[in-house]
Coordinates of C-alpha atoms in Angstrom, one line a residue:
Chain O
X1 CA -4.9 81.2 -101.9
X2 CA -2.1 83.3 -101.3
X3 CA -3.2 85.7 -103.1
X4 CA -6.8 86.2 -101.8
X5 CA -5.3 86.6 -98.7
X6 CA -2.5 89.4 -100.4
X7 CA -6.0 90.8 -101.7
X8 CA -7.6 91.0 -98.4
X9 CA -4.2 92.2 -96.2
X10 CA -4.3 95.2 -98.7
X11 CA -7.9 96.3 -98.5
X12 CA -8.5 95.0 -95.3
X13 CA -5.4 95.7 -93.3
X14 CA -6.2 98.1 -90.9
X15 CA -9.0 96.3 -89.9
X16 CA -6.7 93.4 -88.7
X17 CA -4.2 96.0 -87.3
X18 CA -7.4 97.6 -85.3
X19 CA -8.2 94.1 -84.5
X20 CA -4.7 93.4 -83.1
X21 CA -4.6 96.6 -80.9
X22 CA -7.7 95.6 -79.4
X23 CA -6.1 92.2 -78.6
X24 CA -3.2 93.4 -77.3
X25 CA -5.0 96.1 -75.1
X26 CA -7.3 93.3 -74.1
X27 CA -4.5 90.6 -73.3
X28 CA -2.2 93.2 -71.9
X29 CA -5.1 94.6 -69.3
X30 CA -5.9 90.8 -68.5
X31 CA -2.4 90.2 -67.9
X32 CA -1.3 92.4 -65.5
X33 CA -4.5 92.7 -63.5
X34 CA -5.0 89.1 -63.7
X35 CA -1.6 88.5 -62.3
X36 CA -2.1 91.0 -59.7
X37 CA -5.4 89.4 -59.1
X38 CA -3.3 86.2 -58.6
X39 CA -1.1 86.9 -56.2
X40 CA -3.0 88.7 -54.1
X41 CA -5.2 85.8 -53.6
X42 CA -2.3 83.6 -53.2
X43 CA -0.4 85.3 -50.6
X44 CA -4.2 85.4 -48.5
X45 CA -4.7 81.9 -49.1
X46 CA -1.3 81.2 -48.0
X47 CA -1.4 83.2 -44.6
X48 CA -3.7 82.0 -41.5
X49 CA -6.7 83.7 -41.9
X50 CA -9.3 81.0 -42.2
X51 CA -12.6 82.6 -43.6
X52 CA -10.7 84.6 -46.4
X53 CA -9.4 81.4 -47.4
X54 CA -12.5 79.1 -47.9
X55 CA -14.0 82.3 -49.6
X56 CA -11.1 82.1 -52.0
X57 CA -11.0 78.3 -52.0
X58 CA -15.2 79.2 -53.1
X59 CA -14.1 81.8 -55.8
X60 CA -11.4 79.8 -57.4
X61 CA -13.5 76.9 -57.7
X62 CA -16.5 78.6 -59.0
X63 CA -14.1 80.6 -61.7
X64 CA -12.1 77.3 -62.9
X65 CA -15.3 75.0 -62.4
X66 CA -17.5 77.2 -64.9
X67 CA -16.7 78.6 -68.7
X68 CA -15.3 81.4 -69.0
X69 CA -18.0 82.4 -71.7
X70 CA -20.8 81.6 -69.4
X71 CA -18.3 84.3 -66.8
X72 CA -18.3 86.9 -69.2
X73 CA -22.4 86.6 -70.0
X74 CA -22.3 87.1 -66.5
X75 CA -20.2 90.2 -66.0
X76 CA -22.2 91.4 -69.5
X77 CA -25.7 91.3 -68.0
X78 CA -25.7 91.1 -64.5
X79 CA -22.7 93.5 -63.3
X80 CA -23.2 96.7 -64.7
X81 CA -26.7 96.8 -63.9
X82 CA -25.9 97.1 -60.0
X83 CA -23.3 99.8 -60.5
X84 CA -23.4 103.0 -59.8
X85 CA -21.3 104.3 -62.9
X86 CA -21.6 103.3 -66.7
X87 CA -19.4 101.2 -67.9
X88 CA -18.6 100.0 -71.1
X89 CA -19.1 96.5 -72.2
X90 CA -15.1 96.0 -73.2
X91 CA -14.8 97.3 -69.5
X92 CA -17.6 94.5 -68.4
X93 CA -15.6 92.2 -70.3
X94 CA -12.1 92.2 -69.6
X95 CA -13.2 92.5 -66.2
X96 CA -15.0 89.0 -66.3
X97 CA -10.9 87.8 -68.1
X98 CA -9.0 89.5 -65.2
X99 CA -12.0 87.4 -62.6
X100 CA -11.1 84.5 -64.7
X101 CA -7.7 84.5 -65.2
X102 CA -7.3 85.2 -61.6
X103 CA -8.2 81.9 -60.3
X104 CA -6.1 79.9 -62.9
X105 CA -3.0 82.5 -61.7
X106 CA -3.7 82.0 -57.3
X107 CA -3.1 78.1 -58.6
X108 CA -0.3 79.1 -60.3
X109 CA 1.5 81.2 -57.9
X110 CA 0.6 79.1 -54.8
X111 CA 1.8 76.0 -56.4
X112 CA 5.4 78.1 -57.0
X113 CA 5.7 79.5 -53.8
X114 CA 4.8 75.8 -51.9
X115 CA 7.4 74.6 -54.2
X116 CA 10.1 77.1 -52.6
X117 CA 12.0 75.2 -49.5
X118 CA 10.5 75.5 -46.4
X119 CA 13.8 75.7 -45.2
X120 CA 14.4 79.7 -46.5
X121 CA 11.2 80.8 -45.0
X122 CA 12.2 79.1 -41.3
X123 CA 15.6 80.6 -41.7
X124 CA 14.6 83.8 -42.6
X125 CA 11.7 83.5 -39.5
X126 CA 14.6 82.7 -37.1
X127 CA 16.6 85.8 -38.1
X128 CA 13.3 88.0 -37.0
X129 CA 12.1 88.9 -40.6
X130 CA 8.5 89.6 -40.3
X131 CA 5.7 87.5 -42.1
X132 CA 5.9 89.8 -45.2
X133 CA 9.4 90.5 -45.1
X134 CA 10.1 86.7 -45.4
X135 CA 7.3 86.5 -48.1
X136 CA 8.3 89.8 -50.2
X137 CA 12.1 89.7 -49.9
X138 CA 12.8 85.4 -49.3
X139 CA 10.1 83.7 -50.7
X140 CA 8.4 85.5 -53.7
X141 CA 11.6 86.4 -55.4
X142 CA 12.7 82.7 -55.3
X143 CA 9.0 81.6 -56.3
X144 CA 9.4 84.2 -59.5
X145 CA 11.1 80.8 -60.9
X146 CA 9.3 78.0 -60.3
X147 CA 6.1 80.5 -61.8
X148 CA 7.5 82.1 -64.6
X149 CA 6.8 79.5 -67.0
X150 CA 3.6 78.4 -65.9
X151 CA 2.5 81.8 -65.7
X152 CA 4.1 82.1 -69.4
X153 CA 1.3 79.6 -70.0
X154 CA -1.6 80.8 -68.3
X155 CA -0.5 84.8 -70.6
X156 CA -0.9 82.5 -73.5
X157 CA -4.6 81.5 -72.9
X158 CA -5.8 84.9 -72.0
X159 CA -4.5 86.4 -75.3
X160 CA -6.6 83.5 -77.1
X161 CA -9.1 84.0 -74.4
X162 CA -9.6 87.2 -75.4
X163 CA -11.4 86.2 -78.5
X164 CA -14.0 85.3 -76.6
X165 CA -15.0 89.1 -76.5
X166 CA -16.0 88.8 -80.3
X167 CA -19.0 87.6 -79.7
X168 CA -20.1 90.9 -78.1
X169 CA -18.5 92.6 -81.3
X170 CA -15.7 94.4 -79.5
X171 CA -12.8 95.2 -81.6
X172 CA -10.2 92.5 -81.6
X173 CA -8.4 89.9 -84.1
X174 CA -11.5 87.7 -84.4
X175 CA -13.7 90.0 -84.4
X176 CA -11.7 91.3 -87.5
X177 CA -12.2 88.5 -89.0
X178 CA -16.0 88.4 -88.9
X179 CA -15.8 91.7 -89.6
X180 CA -14.3 90.8 -93.3
X181 CA -16.0 88.0 -93.8
X182 CA -19.1 89.8 -93.7
X183 CA -18.2 92.1 -96.1
X184 CA -16.2 89.8 -98.6
X185 CA -17.7 86.4 -97.9
X186 CA -14.5 85.0 -98.2
X187 CA -14.0 82.8 -95.5
X188 CA -10.6 80.4 -95.0
X189 CA -8.1 83.3 -96.1
X190 CA -9.7 85.7 -93.8
X191 CA -9.7 83.0 -91.2
X192 CA -5.8 82.5 -92.0
X193 CA -4.6 86.0 -91.6
X194 CA -6.1 86.3 -88.3
X195 CA -4.9 83.1 -86.8
X196 CA -1.3 84.6 -88.0
X197 CA -1.9 87.4 -86.1
X198 CA -2.4 85.1 -83.1
X199 CA 0.4 83.1 -83.8
X200 CA 3.0 86.2 -84.0
X201 CA 1.5 87.6 -80.8
X202 CA 1.7 84.3 -78.6
X203 CA 5.4 83.8 -80.3
X204 CA 6.5 87.2 -79.2
X205 CA 5.0 86.5 -76.0
X206 CA 6.9 83.1 -75.4
X207 CA 10.1 84.5 -77.1
X208 CA 10.0 87.2 -73.7
X209 CA 9.2 84.6 -71.1
X210 CA 12.1 82.4 -72.6
X211 CA 14.4 85.1 -72.3
X212 CA 12.9 86.1 -68.5
X213 CA 13.5 82.8 -68.0
X214 CA 17.1 82.6 -69.0
X215 CA 18.0 85.4 -66.8
X216 CA 16.6 84.1 -63.8
X217 CA 18.4 81.4 -64.3
X218 CA 21.7 83.3 -64.4
X219 CA 22.6 82.9 -60.6
X220 CA 21.6 79.2 -60.3
Chain M
X1 CA 32.8 82.3 -19.1
X2 CA 29.8 81.4 -17.8
X3 CA 27.7 83.6 -15.5
X4 CA 25.9 81.4 -12.8
X5 CA 23.6 84.2 -11.8
X6 CA 22.2 84.8 -15.0
X7 CA 19.5 82.7 -16.1
X8 CA 19.1 83.1 -19.8
X9 CA 16.8 80.5 -20.5
X10 CA 14.4 78.4 -18.1
X11 CA 12.5 75.6 -19.7
X12 CA 9.3 74.1 -17.7
X13 CA 7.7 70.9 -18.3
X14 CA 8.0 71.8 -22.5
X15 CA 5.7 69.6 -24.2
X16 CA 5.3 68.9 -28.1
X17 CA 3.0 66.5 -30.1
X18 CA 2.7 66.8 -34.0
X19 CA -0.9 64.7 -34.3
X20 CA -0.5 61.3 -32.2
X21 CA 2.9 61.4 -32.1
X22 CA 4.3 62.8 -28.5
X23 CA 7.9 64.1 -29.9
X24 CA 8.5 66.0 -26.2
X25 CA 7.0 64.9 -23.4
X26 CA 7.8 67.2 -20.7
X27 CA 11.3 68.8 -21.2
X28 CA 12.7 71.1 -18.0
X29 CA 16.3 72.8 -18.2
X30 CA 18.0 75.5 -17.5
X31 CA 20.9 77.4 -19.2
X32 CA 23.0 80.4 -17.8
X33 CA 24.7 83.0 -19.7
X34 CA 27.7 82.0 -21.6
X35 CA 27.0 78.6 -21.7
X36 CA 27.5 76.1 -24.4
X37 CA 25.1 73.2 -24.4
X38 CA 25.3 69.8 -26.6
X39 CA 22.3 67.7 -27.0
X40 CA 23.1 64.5 -28.2
X41 CA 20.5 61.3 -28.4
X42 CA 18.9 59.0 -31.4
X43 CA 17.3 60.6 -34.8
X44 CA 13.8 61.4 -33.9
X45 CA 13.9 61.8 -29.9
X46 CA 13.0 65.0 -29.8
X47 CA 16.3 66.9 -30.0
X48 CA 16.0 69.6 -33.0
X49 CA 11.9 69.7 -32.5
X50 CA 13.4 70.7 -28.5
X51 CA 15.4 73.5 -30.2
X52 CA 12.9 74.4 -32.7
X53 CA 10.5 75.1 -29.8
X54 CA 12.7 77.9 -28.4
X55 CA 12.7 80.2 -31.1
X56 CA 9.1 79.4 -31.8
X57 CA 9.7 77.7 -35.1
X58 CA 7.1 75.0 -33.5
X59 CA 4.6 76.2 -30.9
X60 CA 4.9 74.2 -27.7
X61 CA 1.5 72.8 -26.6
X62 CA 2.4 73.2 -22.8
X63 CA 4.9 74.0 -20.9
X64 CA 6.9 77.6 -19.8
X65 CA 9.7 78.8 -21.4
X66 CA 11.2 82.4 -19.6
X67 CA 13.7 83.7 -21.7
X68 CA 16.1 86.4 -19.9
X69 CA 13.5 86.8 -17.4
X70 CA 10.5 87.4 -19.8
X71 CA 7.7 84.8 -20.3
X72 CA 7.4 84.0 -23.6
X73 CA 4.9 81.4 -23.7
X74 CA 1.2 81.2 -22.9
X75 CA 0.5 84.9 -23.7
X76 CA 0.6 87.0 -26.9
X77 CA 3.8 87.9 -27.8
X78 CA 6.3 89.8 -30.7
X79 CA 7.4 87.0 -31.8
X80 CA 9.6 88.6 -34.4
X81 CA 11.3 90.9 -32.3
X82 CA 11.5 87.7 -29.7
X83 CA 13.6 85.4 -32.4
X84 CA 15.4 88.1 -33.4
X85 CA 17.4 87.5 -30.0
X86 CA 18.1 83.8 -31.2
X87 CA 20.6 83.0 -34.2
X88 CA 19.8 79.3 -35.7
X89 CA 21.8 77.5 -37.9
X90 CA 20.2 75.0 -40.0
X91 CA 21.8 71.3 -40.9
X92 CA 20.5 72.5 -44.8
X93 CA 22.5 75.8 -44.0
X94 CA 19.5 77.4 -45.5
X95 CA 20.9 80.2 -47.2
X96 CA 19.4 82.7 -49.5
X97 CA 20.1 81.5 -53.1
X98 CA 18.9 84.5 -54.9
X99 CA 21.2 87.1 -53.1
X100 CA 24.7 87.6 -52.7
X101 CA 27.1 86.6 -49.8
X102 CA 27.1 89.9 -49.0
X103 CA 23.3 90.4 -49.1
X104 CA 22.4 87.4 -47.2
X105 CA 24.3 88.6 -44.0
X106 CA 23.2 92.5 -44.8
X107 CA 19.1 91.5 -45.5
X108 CA 18.0 91.0 -41.9
X109 CA 19.8 94.1 -40.0
X110 CA 18.9 96.0 -42.4
X111 CA 15.3 95.4 -42.8
X112 CA 14.6 94.4 -39.2
X113 CA 17.1 96.3 -37.0
X114 CA 16.9 99.4 -39.4
X115 CA 20.6 99.7 -39.8
X116 CA 22.3 102.1 -42.7
X117 CA 23.0 99.8 -45.3
X118 CA 26.9 101.4 -45.1
X119 CA 27.1 100.4 -41.9
X120 CA 25.4 96.9 -42.4
X121 CA 27.4 96.2 -45.2
X122 CA 30.9 97.2 -42.8
X123 CA 29.6 95.2 -40.1
X124 CA 29.1 92.2 -42.6
X125 CA 32.6 92.1 -44.6
X126 CA 34.2 92.0 -40.8
X127 CA 32.2 89.0 -39.8
X128 CA 32.8 87.6 -43.4
X129 CA 36.7 88.5 -42.9
X130 CA 36.6 86.6 -39.6
X131 CA 35.1 83.1 -41.1
X132 CA 37.4 83.7 -44.4
X133 CA 34.6 84.2 -46.8
X134 CA 35.4 88.1 -47.4
X135 CA 36.8 87.3 -50.7
X136 CA 33.3 86.0 -52.1
X137 CA 31.3 88.5 -50.4
X138 CA 30.1 89.4 -54.0
X139 CA 29.6 85.3 -55.4
X140 CA 25.9 83.9 -55.5
X141 CA 25.8 81.1 -52.6
X142 CA 25.7 78.4 -55.3
X143 CA 29.2 79.0 -56.3
X144 CA 30.3 77.9 -52.4
X145 CA 31.1 74.7 -50.9
X146 CA 29.2 72.9 -48.0
X147 CA 31.3 74.2 -45.8
X148 CA 30.9 77.9 -46.8
X149 CA 27.6 78.0 -46.9
X150 CA 27.5 76.9 -43.4
X151 CA 30.1 79.0 -42.4
X152 CA 27.9 81.8 -44.3
X153 CA 24.8 80.6 -42.1
X154 CA 26.9 81.1 -38.9
X155 CA 27.5 84.2 -40.4
X156 CA 24.2 85.6 -41.4
X157 CA 23.0 84.9 -37.7
X158 CA 26.1 86.5 -36.0
X159 CA 25.1 89.9 -37.9
X160 CA 21.8 90.2 -35.6
X161 CA 23.8 90.4 -32.6
X162 CA 21.6 87.3 -30.9
X163 CA 22.3 86.7 -27.5
X164 CA 21.7 82.9 -28.0
X165 CA 22.9 80.6 -30.9
X166 CA 21.1 77.4 -31.9
X167 CA 22.7 75.1 -34.2
X168 CA 20.5 72.0 -35.6
X169 CA 23.0 69.2 -36.6
X170 CA 25.2 72.1 -38.4
X171 CA 27.5 69.3 -39.9
X172 CA 25.2 66.4 -40.7
X173 CA 24.7 67.6 -44.3
X174 CA 28.8 68.5 -45.3
X175 CA 31.2 66.1 -46.9
X176 CA 34.0 64.6 -44.5
X177 CA 36.1 67.3 -45.1
X178 CA 34.4 70.3 -44.6
X179 CA 33.1 69.6 -41.1
X180 CA 36.0 70.6 -39.5
X181 CA 36.3 74.3 -40.9
X182 CA 32.7 74.6 -39.8
X183 CA 33.4 73.2 -36.3
X184 CA 36.3 75.1 -35.5
X185 CA 33.9 78.5 -36.4
X186 CA 31.7 76.9 -34.0
X187 CA 34.3 76.6 -31.3
X188 CA 36.0 80.2 -31.9
X189 CA 32.4 81.3 -31.3
X190 CA 32.3 79.2 -27.9
X191 CA 35.1 79.9 -26.6
X192 CA 33.9 84.2 -27.2
X193 CA 31.5 83.6 -24.4
X194 CA 28.2 83.4 -26.7
X195 CA 25.2 80.9 -25.6
X196 CA 25.2 78.4 -27.6
X197 CA 22.8 75.0 -27.7
X198 CA 23.8 72.9 -30.5
X199 CA 22.2 69.6 -31.1
X200 CA 25.6 67.4 -32.6
X201 CA 26.4 64.1 -33.7
X202 CA 29.9 65.3 -33.3
X203 CA 30.5 63.3 -30.0
X204 CA 34.3 64.8 -29.9
X205 CA 33.4 67.7 -30.3
X206 CA 30.7 67.7 -27.8
X207 CA 33.1 66.9 -25.4
X208 CA 36.1 69.7 -26.2
X209 CA 33.4 72.6 -26.6
X210 CA 30.0 72.3 -24.3
X211 CA 30.2 73.0 -20.7
X212 CA 27.5 70.9 -20.7
X213 CA 26.0 67.4 -22.6
X214 CA 22.3 66.6 -22.4
X215 CA 21.1 63.3 -23.7
X216 CA 17.6 63.3 -25.2
X217 CA 15.9 59.8 -25.6
X218 CA 12.5 59.4 -26.0
X219 CA 10.9 63.2 -25.5
X220 CA 12.9 63.4 -22.1
X221 CA 16.3 64.3 -20.8
X222 CA 17.5 61.3 -19.8
X223 CA 20.6 62.0 -18.7
X224 CA 22.9 65.4 -18.2
X225 CA 25.9 66.3 -16.8
X226 CA 29.2 67.6 -17.9
X227 CA 31.2 65.9 -20.9
X228 CA 32.9 63.9 -18.4
X229 CA 30.2 62.6 -16.4
X230 CA 28.4 61.8 -19.3
X231 CA 30.7 60.5 -21.4
X232 CA 33.2 58.9 -18.8
X233 CA 30.8 58.1 -15.9
X234 CA 27.5 57.5 -17.8
X235 CA 24.8 56.6 -15.6
X236 CA 21.8 55.3 -17.5
X237 CA 21.7 52.4 -19.7
X238 CA 20.0 53.9 -22.4
X239 CA 23.2 56.7 -22.8
X240 CA 25.6 54.1 -22.3
X241 CA 24.2 52.2 -25.1
X242 CA 24.1 54.9 -27.4
X243 CA 27.5 56.2 -26.9
X244 CA 28.8 52.5 -27.8
X245 CA 26.9 52.7 -31.0
X246 CA 28.2 56.1 -32.3
X247 CA 31.8 56.2 -33.4
X248 CA 34.2 59.5 -31.9

């Protein structure tokens, strides 16, 4: 087994590496844009504007209640038709992944914000801080500690979810497996290499998250 | 110290309910500039809600509040600017744990009064020195005792140069040996001419520093008067009953 794996790696290593960069790219964009989208959504949802609140509830309800794969199909087939400019297949899929991640991140961040003691917001407002400053300078910096562990989990899900792009033959780790498998007809060893690469990415991410958490806890 | 010609806060028939629970059932009161008013009464009587209505942490359901000649209820108002004139000190301190002591104090002046950082810092250091926290200025609040946290909360409120300070049971969450250091700071403040409203269970303190004491029960001011009138010549049975139960 090990020999087969080594042989495959020697010959097709570059396919896997390309796949890994593809996954890293998709995951990175998804994590960054998804977190940004989720933060925005949660801040609006915690504001006192009724209509946007309800719209976001609807959004989260739909995006969390349907499979990510279905959402990717939707973005793949539907969205490009109605856009005035061309969008690459990869961009469509990334948009779907971002939309999906945003819904989950919204929940994580909202829970983290609501877990900050109410007295903190009241103290800030009673000092005359505006609602915006209260959020950005008092609540969010404290909410980060509640948010980070759960957000780390979401990021790991996002890395793994990028594998859905393989259905559309976008270059990433699972596609790399498919490529190698169809060229060599060797399945299990080829699959194990992909698995190992995912583990590598998720382990590195977990370690980074741990590090960030520890830094934040320093002034507790 | 009291300027009887200047009505700073005028409250008329203030009402507030939470759901079906009527917490304030018509409170009227006038506070003069420089006055120190203690508010006593049983838990759940509406004391804290009254205080929180004044700086609009709670929105009154009915009634009028006139602050410094300006009506603040019943029309749109720049709430943030209005609140800057009130300092508020909470039972649970509510210091900002993610900011150093000095940054707790300078945050609001820098953000909302646009004070240059250096000036804010110098003013904050001066205030911290006054309450004996100068040496702790670069620590995080988690390293402070309860009494120190509450002194920090007071200084943080003072840094905005408010016209009134509201104290909501400032010593109720403190260990007994730390009560005095906080009361001493509040006492100094009272003597300096600051207008103060304080909800408290420290009867001895209320008696010493107050110009006037309000006894609130069941959402109304049942009795009010100078400390002598209220503590020694109590008129209502409810207030007498309450005072008999609490320790001095």
